[in-house]
Coordinates of C-alpha atoms in Angstrom, one line a residue:
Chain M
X180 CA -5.0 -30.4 -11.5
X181 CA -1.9 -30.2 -12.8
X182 CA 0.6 -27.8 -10.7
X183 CA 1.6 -25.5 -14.0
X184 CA -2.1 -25.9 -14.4
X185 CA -3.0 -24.1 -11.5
X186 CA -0.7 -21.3 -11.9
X187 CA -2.9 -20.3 -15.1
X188 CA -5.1 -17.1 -15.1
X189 CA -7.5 -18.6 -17.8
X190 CA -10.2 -15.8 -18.4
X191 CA -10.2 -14.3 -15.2
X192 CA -10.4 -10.4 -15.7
X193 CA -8.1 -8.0 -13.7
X194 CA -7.8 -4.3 -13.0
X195 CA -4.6 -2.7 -12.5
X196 CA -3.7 0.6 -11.0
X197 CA -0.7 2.5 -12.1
X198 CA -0.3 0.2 -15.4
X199 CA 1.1 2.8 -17.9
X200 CA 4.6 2.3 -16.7
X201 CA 7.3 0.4 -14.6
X202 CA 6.0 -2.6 -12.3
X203 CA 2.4 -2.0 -13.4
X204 CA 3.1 -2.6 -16.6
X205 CA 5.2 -5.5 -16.8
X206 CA 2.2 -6.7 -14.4
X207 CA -0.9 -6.3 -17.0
X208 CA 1.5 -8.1 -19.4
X209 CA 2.5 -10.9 -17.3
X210 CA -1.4 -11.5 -16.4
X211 CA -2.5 -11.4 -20.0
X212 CA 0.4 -13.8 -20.6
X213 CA -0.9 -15.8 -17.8
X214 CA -4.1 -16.2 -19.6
X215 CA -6.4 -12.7 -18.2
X216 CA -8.1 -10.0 -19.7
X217 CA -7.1 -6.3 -18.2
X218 CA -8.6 -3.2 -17.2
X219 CA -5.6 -0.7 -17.3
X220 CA -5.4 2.6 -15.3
X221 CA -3.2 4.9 -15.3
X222 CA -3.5 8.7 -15.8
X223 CA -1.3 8.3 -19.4
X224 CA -4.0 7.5 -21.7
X225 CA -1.5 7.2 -24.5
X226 CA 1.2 4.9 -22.7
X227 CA -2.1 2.8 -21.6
X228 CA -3.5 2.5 -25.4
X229 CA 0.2 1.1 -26.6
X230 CA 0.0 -1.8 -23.7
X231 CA -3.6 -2.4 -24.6
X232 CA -2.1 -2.8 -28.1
X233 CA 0.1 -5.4 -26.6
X234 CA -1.9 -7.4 -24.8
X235 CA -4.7 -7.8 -27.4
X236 CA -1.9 -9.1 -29.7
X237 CA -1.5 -12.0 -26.5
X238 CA -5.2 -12.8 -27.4
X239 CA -7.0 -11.1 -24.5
X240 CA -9.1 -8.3 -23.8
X241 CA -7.9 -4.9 -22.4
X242 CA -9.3 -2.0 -21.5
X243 CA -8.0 1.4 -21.4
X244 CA -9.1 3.3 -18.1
X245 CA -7.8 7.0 -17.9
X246 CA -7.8 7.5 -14.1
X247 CA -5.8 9.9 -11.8
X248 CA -5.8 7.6 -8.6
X249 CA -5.6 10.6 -6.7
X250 CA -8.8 11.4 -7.3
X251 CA -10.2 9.2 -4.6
X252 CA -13.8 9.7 -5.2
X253 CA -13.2 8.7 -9.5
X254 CA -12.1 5.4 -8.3
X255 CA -15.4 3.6 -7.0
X256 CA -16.6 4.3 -10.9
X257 CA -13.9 3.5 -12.9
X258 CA -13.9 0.0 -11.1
X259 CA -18.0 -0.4 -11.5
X260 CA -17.2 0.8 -15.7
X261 CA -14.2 -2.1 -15.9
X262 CA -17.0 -4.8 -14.5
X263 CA -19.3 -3.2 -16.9
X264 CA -17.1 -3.2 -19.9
X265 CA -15.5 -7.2 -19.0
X266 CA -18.5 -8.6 -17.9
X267 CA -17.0 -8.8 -14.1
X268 CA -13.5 -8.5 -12.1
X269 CA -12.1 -11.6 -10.0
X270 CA -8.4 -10.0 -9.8
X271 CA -7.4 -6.2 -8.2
X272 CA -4.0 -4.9 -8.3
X273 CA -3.4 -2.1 -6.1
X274 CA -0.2 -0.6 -7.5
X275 CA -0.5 3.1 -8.3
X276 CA 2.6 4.6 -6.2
X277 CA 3.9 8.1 -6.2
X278 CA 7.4 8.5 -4.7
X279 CA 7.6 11.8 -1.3
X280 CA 10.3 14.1 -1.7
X281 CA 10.0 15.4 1.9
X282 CA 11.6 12.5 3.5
X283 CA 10.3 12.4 6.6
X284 CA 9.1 15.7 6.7
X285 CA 5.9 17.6 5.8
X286 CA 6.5 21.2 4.3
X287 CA 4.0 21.0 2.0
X288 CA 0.9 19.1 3.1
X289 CA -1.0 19.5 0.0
X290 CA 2.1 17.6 -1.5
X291 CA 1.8 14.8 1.8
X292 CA -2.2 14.4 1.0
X293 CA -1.8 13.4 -2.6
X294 CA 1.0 11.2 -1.9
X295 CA -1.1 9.2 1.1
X296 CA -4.1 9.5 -1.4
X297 CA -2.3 7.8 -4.3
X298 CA -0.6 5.1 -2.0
X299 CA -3.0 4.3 0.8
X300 CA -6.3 6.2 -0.2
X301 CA -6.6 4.8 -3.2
X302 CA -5.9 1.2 -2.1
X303 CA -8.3 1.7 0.8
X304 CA -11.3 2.8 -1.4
X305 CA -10.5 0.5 -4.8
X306 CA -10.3 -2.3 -2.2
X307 CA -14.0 -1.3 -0.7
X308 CA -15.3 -0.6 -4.3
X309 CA -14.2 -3.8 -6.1
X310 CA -15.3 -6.1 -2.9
X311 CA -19.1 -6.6 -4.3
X312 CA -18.1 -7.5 -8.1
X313 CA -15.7 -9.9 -6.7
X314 CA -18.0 -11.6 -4.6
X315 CA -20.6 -11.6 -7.2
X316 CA -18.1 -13.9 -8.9
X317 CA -17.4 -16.1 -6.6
X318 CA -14.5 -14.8 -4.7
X319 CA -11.2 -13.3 -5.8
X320 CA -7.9 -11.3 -5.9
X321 CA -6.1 -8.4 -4.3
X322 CA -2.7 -7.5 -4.4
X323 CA -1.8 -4.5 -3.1
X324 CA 1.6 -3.4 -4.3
X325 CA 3.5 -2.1 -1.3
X326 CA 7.4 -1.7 -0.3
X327 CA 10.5 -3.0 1.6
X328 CA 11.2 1.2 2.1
X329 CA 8.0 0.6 4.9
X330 CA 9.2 -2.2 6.7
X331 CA 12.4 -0.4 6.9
X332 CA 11.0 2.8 7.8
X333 CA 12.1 4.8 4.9
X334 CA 10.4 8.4 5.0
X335 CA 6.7 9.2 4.9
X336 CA 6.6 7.3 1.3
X337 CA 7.2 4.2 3.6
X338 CA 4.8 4.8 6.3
X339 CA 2.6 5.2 3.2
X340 CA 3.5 1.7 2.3
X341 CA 3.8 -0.1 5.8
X342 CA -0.1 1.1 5.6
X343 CA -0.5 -0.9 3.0
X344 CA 0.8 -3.8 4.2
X345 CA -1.5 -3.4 7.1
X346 CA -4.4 -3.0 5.0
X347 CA -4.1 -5.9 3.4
X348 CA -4.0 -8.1 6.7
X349 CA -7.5 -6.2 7.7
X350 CA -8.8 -6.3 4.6
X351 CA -8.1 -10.6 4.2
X352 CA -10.3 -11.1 7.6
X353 CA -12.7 -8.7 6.6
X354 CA -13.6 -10.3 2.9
X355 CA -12.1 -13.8 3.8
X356 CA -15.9 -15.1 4.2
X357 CA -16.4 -13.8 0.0
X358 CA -13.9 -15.9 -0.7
X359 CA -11.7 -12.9 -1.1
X360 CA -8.0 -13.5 -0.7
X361 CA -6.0 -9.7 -0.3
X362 CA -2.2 -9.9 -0.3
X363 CA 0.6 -7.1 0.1
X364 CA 3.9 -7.1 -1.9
X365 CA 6.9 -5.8 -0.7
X366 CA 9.7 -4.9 -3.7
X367 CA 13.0 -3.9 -3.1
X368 CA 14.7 -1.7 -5.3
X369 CA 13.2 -2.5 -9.1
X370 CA 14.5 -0.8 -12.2
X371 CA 11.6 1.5 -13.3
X372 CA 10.9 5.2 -13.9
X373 CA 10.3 5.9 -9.7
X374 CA 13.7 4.1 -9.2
X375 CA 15.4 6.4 -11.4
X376 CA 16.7 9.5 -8.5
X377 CA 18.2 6.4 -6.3
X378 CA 19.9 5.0 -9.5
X379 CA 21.3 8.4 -10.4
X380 CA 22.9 8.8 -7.0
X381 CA 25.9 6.9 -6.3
X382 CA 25.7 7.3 -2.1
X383 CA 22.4 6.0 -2.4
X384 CA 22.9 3.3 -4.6
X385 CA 26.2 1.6 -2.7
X386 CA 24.2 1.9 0.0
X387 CA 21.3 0.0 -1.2
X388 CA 23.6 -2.9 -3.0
X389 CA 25.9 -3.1 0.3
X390 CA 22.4 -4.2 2.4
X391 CA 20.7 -6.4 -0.6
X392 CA 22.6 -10.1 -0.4
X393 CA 21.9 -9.9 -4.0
X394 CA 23.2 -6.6 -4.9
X395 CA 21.5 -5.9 -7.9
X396 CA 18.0 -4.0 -8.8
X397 CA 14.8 -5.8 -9.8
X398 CA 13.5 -6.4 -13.2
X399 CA 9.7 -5.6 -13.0
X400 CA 8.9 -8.9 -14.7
X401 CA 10.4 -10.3 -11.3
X402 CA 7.7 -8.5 -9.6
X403 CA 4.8 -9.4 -11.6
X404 CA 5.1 -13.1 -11.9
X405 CA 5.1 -13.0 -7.8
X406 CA 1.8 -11.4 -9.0
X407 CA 0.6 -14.2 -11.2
X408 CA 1.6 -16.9 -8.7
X409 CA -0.4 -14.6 -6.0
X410 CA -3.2 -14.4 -8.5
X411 CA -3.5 -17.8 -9.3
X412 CA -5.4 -20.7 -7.6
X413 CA -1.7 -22.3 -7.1
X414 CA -1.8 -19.2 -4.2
X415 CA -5.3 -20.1 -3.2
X416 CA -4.4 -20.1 1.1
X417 CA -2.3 -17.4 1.2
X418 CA -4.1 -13.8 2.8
X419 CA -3.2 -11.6 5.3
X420 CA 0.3 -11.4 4.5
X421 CA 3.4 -9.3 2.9
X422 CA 5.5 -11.1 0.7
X423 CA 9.3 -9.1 0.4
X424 CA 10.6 -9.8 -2.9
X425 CA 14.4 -7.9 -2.4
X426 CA 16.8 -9.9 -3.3
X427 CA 17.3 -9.8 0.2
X428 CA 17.6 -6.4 2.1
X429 CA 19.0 -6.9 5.4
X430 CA 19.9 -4.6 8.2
X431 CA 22.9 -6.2 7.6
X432 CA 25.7 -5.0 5.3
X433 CA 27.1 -7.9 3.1
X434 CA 30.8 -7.9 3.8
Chain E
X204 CA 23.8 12.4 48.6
X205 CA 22.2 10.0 46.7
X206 CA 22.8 8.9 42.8
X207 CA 19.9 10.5 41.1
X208 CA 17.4 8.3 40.5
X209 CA 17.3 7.9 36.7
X210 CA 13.2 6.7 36.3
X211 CA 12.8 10.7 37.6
X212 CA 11.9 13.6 34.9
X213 CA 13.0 16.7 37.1
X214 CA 12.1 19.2 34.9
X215 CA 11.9 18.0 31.8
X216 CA 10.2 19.8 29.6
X217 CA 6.8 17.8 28.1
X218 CA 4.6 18.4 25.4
X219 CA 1.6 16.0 25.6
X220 CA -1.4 16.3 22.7
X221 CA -4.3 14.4 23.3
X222 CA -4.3 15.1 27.0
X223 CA -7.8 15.8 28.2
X224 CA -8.8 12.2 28.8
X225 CA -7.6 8.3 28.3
X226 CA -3.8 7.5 28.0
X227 CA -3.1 11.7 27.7
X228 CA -4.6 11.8 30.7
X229 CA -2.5 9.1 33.2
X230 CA 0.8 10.1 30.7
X231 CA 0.3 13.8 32.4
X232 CA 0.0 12.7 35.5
X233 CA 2.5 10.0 35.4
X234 CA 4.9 13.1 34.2
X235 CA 3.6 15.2 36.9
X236 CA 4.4 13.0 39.6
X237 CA 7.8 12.3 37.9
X238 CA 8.8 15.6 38.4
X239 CA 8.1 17.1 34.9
X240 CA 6.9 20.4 33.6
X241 CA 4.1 19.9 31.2
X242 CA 2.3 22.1 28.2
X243 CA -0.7 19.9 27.9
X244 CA -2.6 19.9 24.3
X245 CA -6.6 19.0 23.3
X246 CA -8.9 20.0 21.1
X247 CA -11.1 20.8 23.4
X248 CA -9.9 23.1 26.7
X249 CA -12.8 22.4 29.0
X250 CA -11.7 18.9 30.2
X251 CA -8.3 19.9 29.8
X252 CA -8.4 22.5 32.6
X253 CA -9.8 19.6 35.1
X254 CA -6.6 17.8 34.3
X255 CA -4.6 20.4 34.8
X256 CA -6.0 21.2 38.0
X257 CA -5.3 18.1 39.0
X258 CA -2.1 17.8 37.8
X259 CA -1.4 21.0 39.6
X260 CA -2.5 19.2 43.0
X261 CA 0.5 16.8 42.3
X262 CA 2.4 20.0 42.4
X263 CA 3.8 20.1 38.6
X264 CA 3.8 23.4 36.3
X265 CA 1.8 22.9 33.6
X266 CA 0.0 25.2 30.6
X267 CA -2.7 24.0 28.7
X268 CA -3.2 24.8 25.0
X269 CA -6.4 24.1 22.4
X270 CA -5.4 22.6 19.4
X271 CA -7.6 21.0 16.8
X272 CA -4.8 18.6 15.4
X273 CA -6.5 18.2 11.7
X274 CA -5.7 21.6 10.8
X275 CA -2.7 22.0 9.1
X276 CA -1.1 24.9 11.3
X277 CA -2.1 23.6 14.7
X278 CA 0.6 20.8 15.3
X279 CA 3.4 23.8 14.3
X280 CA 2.0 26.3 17.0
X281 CA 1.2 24.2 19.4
X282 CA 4.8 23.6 19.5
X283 CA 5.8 27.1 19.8
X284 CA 3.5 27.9 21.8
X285 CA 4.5 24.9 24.3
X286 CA 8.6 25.3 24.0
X287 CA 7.6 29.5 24.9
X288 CA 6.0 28.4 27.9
X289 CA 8.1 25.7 29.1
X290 CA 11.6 27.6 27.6
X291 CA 12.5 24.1 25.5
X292 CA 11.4 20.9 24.9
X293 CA 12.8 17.8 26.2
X294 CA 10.2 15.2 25.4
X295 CA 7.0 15.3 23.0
X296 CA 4.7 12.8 23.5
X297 CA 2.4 12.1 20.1
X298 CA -0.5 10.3 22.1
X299 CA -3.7 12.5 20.4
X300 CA -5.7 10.1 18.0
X301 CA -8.8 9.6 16.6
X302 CA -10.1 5.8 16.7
X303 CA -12.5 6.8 13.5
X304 CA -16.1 5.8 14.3
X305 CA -18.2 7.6 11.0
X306 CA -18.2 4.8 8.7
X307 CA -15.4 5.2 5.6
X308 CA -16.0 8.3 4.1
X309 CA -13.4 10.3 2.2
X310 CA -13.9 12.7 5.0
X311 CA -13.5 10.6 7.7
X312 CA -10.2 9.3 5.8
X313 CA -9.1 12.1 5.5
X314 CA -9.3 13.4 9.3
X315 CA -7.7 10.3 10.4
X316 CA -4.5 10.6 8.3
X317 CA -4.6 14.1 9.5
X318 CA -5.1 13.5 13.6
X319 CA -3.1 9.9 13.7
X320 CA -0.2 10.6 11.1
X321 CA 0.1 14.5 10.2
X322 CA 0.0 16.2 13.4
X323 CA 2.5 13.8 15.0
X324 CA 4.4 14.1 12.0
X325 CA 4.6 18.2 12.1
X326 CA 4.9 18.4 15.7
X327 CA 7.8 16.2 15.7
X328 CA 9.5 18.1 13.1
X329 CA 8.5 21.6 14.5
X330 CA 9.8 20.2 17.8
X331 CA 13.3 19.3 16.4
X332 CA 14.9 22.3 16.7
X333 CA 13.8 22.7 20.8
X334 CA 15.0 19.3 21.3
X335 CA 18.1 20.0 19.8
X336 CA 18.9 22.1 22.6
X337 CA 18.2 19.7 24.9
X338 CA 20.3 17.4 27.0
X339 CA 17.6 14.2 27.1
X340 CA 15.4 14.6 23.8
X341 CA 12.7 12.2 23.3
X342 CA 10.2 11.4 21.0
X343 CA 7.3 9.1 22.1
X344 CA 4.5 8.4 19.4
X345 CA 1.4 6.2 20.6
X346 CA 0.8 3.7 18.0
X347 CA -1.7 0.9 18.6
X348 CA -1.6 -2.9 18.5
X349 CA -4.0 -2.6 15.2
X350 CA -0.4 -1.7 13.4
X351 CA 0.6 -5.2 14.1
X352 CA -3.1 -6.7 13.5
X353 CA -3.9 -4.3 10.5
X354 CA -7.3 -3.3 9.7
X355 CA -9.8 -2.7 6.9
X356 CA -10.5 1.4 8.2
X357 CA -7.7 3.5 8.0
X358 CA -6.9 3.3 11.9
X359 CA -4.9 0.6 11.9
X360 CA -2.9 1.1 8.8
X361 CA -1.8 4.5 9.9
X362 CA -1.0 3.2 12.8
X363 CA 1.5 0.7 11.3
X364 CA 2.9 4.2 9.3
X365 CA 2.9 5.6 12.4
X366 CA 5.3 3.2 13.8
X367 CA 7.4 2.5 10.1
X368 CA 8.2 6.5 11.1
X369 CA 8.8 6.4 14.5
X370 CA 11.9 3.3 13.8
X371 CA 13.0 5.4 9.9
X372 CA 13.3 8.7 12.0
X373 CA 15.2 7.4 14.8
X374 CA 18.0 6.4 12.8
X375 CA 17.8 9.5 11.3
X376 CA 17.9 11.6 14.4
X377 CA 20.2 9.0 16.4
X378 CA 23.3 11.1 15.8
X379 CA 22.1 13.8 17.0
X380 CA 21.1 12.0 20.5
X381 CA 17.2 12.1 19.6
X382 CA 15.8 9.3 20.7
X383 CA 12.1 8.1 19.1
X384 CA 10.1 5.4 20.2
X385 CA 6.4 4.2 19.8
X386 CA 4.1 2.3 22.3
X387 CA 2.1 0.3 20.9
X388 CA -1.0 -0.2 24.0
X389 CA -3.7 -3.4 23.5
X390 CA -7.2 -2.5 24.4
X391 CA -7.1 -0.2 27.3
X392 CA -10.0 0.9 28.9
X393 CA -10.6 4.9 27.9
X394 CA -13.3 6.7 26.5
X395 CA -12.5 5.4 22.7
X396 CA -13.0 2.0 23.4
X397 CA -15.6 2.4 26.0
X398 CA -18.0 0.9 23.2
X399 CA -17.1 -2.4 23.4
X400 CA -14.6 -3.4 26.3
X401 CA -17.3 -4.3 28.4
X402 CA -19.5 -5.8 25.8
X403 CA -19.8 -9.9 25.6
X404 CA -18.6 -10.6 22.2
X405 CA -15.1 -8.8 23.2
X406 CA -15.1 -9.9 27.2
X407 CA -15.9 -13.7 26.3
X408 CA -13.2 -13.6 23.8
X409 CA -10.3 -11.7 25.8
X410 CA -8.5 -15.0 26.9
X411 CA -8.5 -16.4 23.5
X412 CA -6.7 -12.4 22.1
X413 CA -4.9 -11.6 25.1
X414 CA -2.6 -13.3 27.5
X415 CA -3.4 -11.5 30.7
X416 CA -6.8 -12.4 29.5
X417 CA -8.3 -8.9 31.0
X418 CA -8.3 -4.9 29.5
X419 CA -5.7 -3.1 30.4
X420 CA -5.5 0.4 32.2
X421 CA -4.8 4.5 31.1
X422 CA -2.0 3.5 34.1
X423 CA 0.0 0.9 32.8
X424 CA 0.8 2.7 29.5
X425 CA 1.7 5.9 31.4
X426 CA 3.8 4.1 33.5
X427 CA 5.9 2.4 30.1
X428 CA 5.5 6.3 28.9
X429 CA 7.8 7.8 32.3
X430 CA 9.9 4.8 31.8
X431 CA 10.4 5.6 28.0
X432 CA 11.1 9.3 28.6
X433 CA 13.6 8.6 31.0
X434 CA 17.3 8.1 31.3
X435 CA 16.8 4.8 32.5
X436 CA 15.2 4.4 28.9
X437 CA 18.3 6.2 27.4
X438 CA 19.7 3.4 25.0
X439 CA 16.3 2.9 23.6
X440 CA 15.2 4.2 20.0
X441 CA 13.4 2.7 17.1
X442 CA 11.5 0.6 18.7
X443 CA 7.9 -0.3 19.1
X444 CA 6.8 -1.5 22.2
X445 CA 4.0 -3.3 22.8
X446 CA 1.6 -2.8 25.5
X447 CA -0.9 -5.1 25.3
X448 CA -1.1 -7.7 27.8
X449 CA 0.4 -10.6 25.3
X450 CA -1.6 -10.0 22.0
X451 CA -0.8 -13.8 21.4
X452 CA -3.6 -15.1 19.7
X453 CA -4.7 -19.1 20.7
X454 CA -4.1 -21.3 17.9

């Protein structure tokens, strides 16, 4: 096959969490683009219905899936009403995030339990729920969407997102014999919504450039064609791992 | 008069959770015979009192405290409670975990992000103030060597958060002289993995996973834990060490 071939999503049928806004978004675009039909969830029903709009002008299918990921126990049947709806799922992407404003500090652990709900419990039960369509269709995709903030050890948001990362190496030995491949994705700093508080504050921000060789934030569309490539056959041995895509954060400072 | 002898924790002031049995267990004693004065913490106090009986014989103070670390207010008063006793803190060990054995339910999710990443995460915090005052604060979380190998339960994963905090938090608290490191222990032999270390499928395959090709024992982490807790330990933070006989898988 021919290698552009085999970057090519042709009729494969995705879900993707957290797809109303930011990196989720540009992600069900760029997978329609690449060729697949999408089930979108997100809790902004309206946001969802203009990207559905979107993508059907692309020629492909989507589906609008009002879901607050938080809601762990909604999750299981959202995913079995997407499979429903578009006859099967061979792709998940796990990318529903909150941001933590306690840093690394609980004060309110209502607040902690929906954040690790949203970025780890949701991941950890969408993974278990989508596991038996995509083996029913011969084997498939997860990406999880995790973060550079938890292999740096930034707060509790990035503990939340070094789990991640971890789950998905479990996960890829535990479906590897479905044929399953589960990758985690580490962004850096990407120009969205969530990135908006570190954009606004200067300290923050100088910081962040002075340790990116690049020095410059992330488009989301720079995220989600590592998606498509990780989606695609042209991925088809890599598992297990985290793939940082940060314009290169270092521990240390450009000079 | 000799230099003192900087492996020695002459009483320091330690708060162990998770100290009935397994690592808690040898960490206490290895304190105890260190020199150490210990507030020992579990959720249940039955097996906790023959601990600290025994820890007694080794001729260390120590107060014992019931905590069930899922509920959200235990992790803060055990902390009180244990810097009251002791008058300070000088070193908190985060060692209580729950290896998660009742099949992925929300519930058993949810106890394990509670026991393995929200109780060492509000006892560290409660504890900051304490070890403040001291002159050799240290933070030690146990993490695990799933961090590293990830899992498909939630065990492993918080694990790996576990650790992410442990390295963020110690660059946090490094200027004010906090130091905050994880172990990371292999399979040691202890009541939560008593179902399997001696079973075939693991015992057969321990050379191909392991180095040292064996287990290891509740005594060789405590002995990394006195180390770590140490002054001869006192330019280490924000770091993960592993424990695990050489998790250096065959290829």
């Amino acid at each position: 096959m021919p290698v552009l071939e085999r970057f090519r999503l042709h009729g494969r049928r995705a879900f993707v969490t957290g797809a109303s806004r930011g990196i989720g978004r540009a992600i069900g675009l760029a997978l329609a683009e690449a060729g697949a039909d999408v089930a979108l969830a997100a809790r902004d029903e309206a946001r969802l219905t203009e990207l559905a709009a979107e993508i059907e002008a692309l020629g492909r299918r989507a589906l609008v899936v009002p879901l607050d990921l938080a809601n762990l126990e909604a999750i299981e049947p959202a995913i079995d009403a997407a499979v429903e709806s578009l006859g099967g799922l061979d792709l998940l992407v796990n990318n529903a995030g909150v941001t933590y404003r306690g840093g690394f500090e609980v004060h309110d652990p209502a607040e902690f339990d929906r954040m690790f709900d949203v970025n780890l419990g949701a991941v950890l039960f969408a993974c278990q729920a989508v596991r038996p369509h995509l083996a029913a269709a011969g084997g498939g995709v997860i990406v999880n969407i995790g973060s550079i903030a938890g292999t740096k050890g930034t707060g509790l948001y990035g503990a939340s997102k070094e789990a991640v990362h971890a789950l998905a190496r479990g996960f890829s030995r535990e479906f590897a014999n479905d044929r399953i491949r589960v990758v985690a994705l580490a962004p850096g700093q990407v120009y969205t919504d969530m990135g908006a508080r570190v954009r606004a504050n200067p300290d923050e921000m100088n910081t962040l450039l002075h340790h990116t060789a690049q020095a410059r934030v992330a488009d989301p569309s720079e995220i989600a064609a590592a998606v498509v490539y990780l989606a695609s056959p042209a991925a088809g041995f890599v598992t297990g791992t985290t793939i940082a895509i940060d314009g290169g954060r270092d521990f240390f400072a450009r000079r | 008069m000799t230099a003192p002898d900087p492996f020695r924790l002459d009483g320091r002031r330690a708060l162990i959770s998770g100290a009935s049995r397994g690592i808690g267990r040898g960490i206490a004693q290895a304190y105890a015979r260190a020199g150490a004065r210990l507030a020992l913490a579990a959720r249940s106090t039955a097996n906790l009192e023959q601990v600290a009986s025994d820890v007694r014989e080794l001729g260390a103070e120590v107060h014992v405290f019931g905590a069930d670390l899922a509920d959200a207010e235990a992790p803060t008063r055990l902390v009180e409670q244990a810097a009251q006793a002791l008058g300070g803190l000088d070193i908190v060990v985060n060692n209580a975990g729950d290896g998660g054995h009742d099949g992925l339910t929300l519930d058993a999710y949810r106890r394990l992000l509670h026991v393995n990443l929200r109780a060492p995460v509000l006892i560290t915090q409660a504890a900051r103030p304490f070890l403040l005052e001291s002159d050799a604060p240290v933070v030690i979380n146990v993490s695990s060597v799933s961090a590293k190998l990830g899992g498909a339960e939630p065990y492993g994963p918080l694990k790996a958060a576990l650790s992410s905090y442990t390295v963020g938090l110690a660059r946090e608290w490094g200027k004010d002289g906090i130091r905050l490191v994880a172990i990371a222990p292999g399979v040691i032999e202890t009541d939560m993995t008593a179902g399997y270390t001696s079973e075939a499928w693991w015992t057969d395959n321990l050379p191909d996973r392991v180095a040292l090709g064996r287990n290891g024992q509740v005594e060789e982490i405590a002995g990394v834990a006195r180390f770590l807790a140490s002054d001869a330990a006192a330019y280490i933070t924000g770091a993960v060490i592993p424990v695990d006989g050489g998790w250096v898988h065959r290829y």
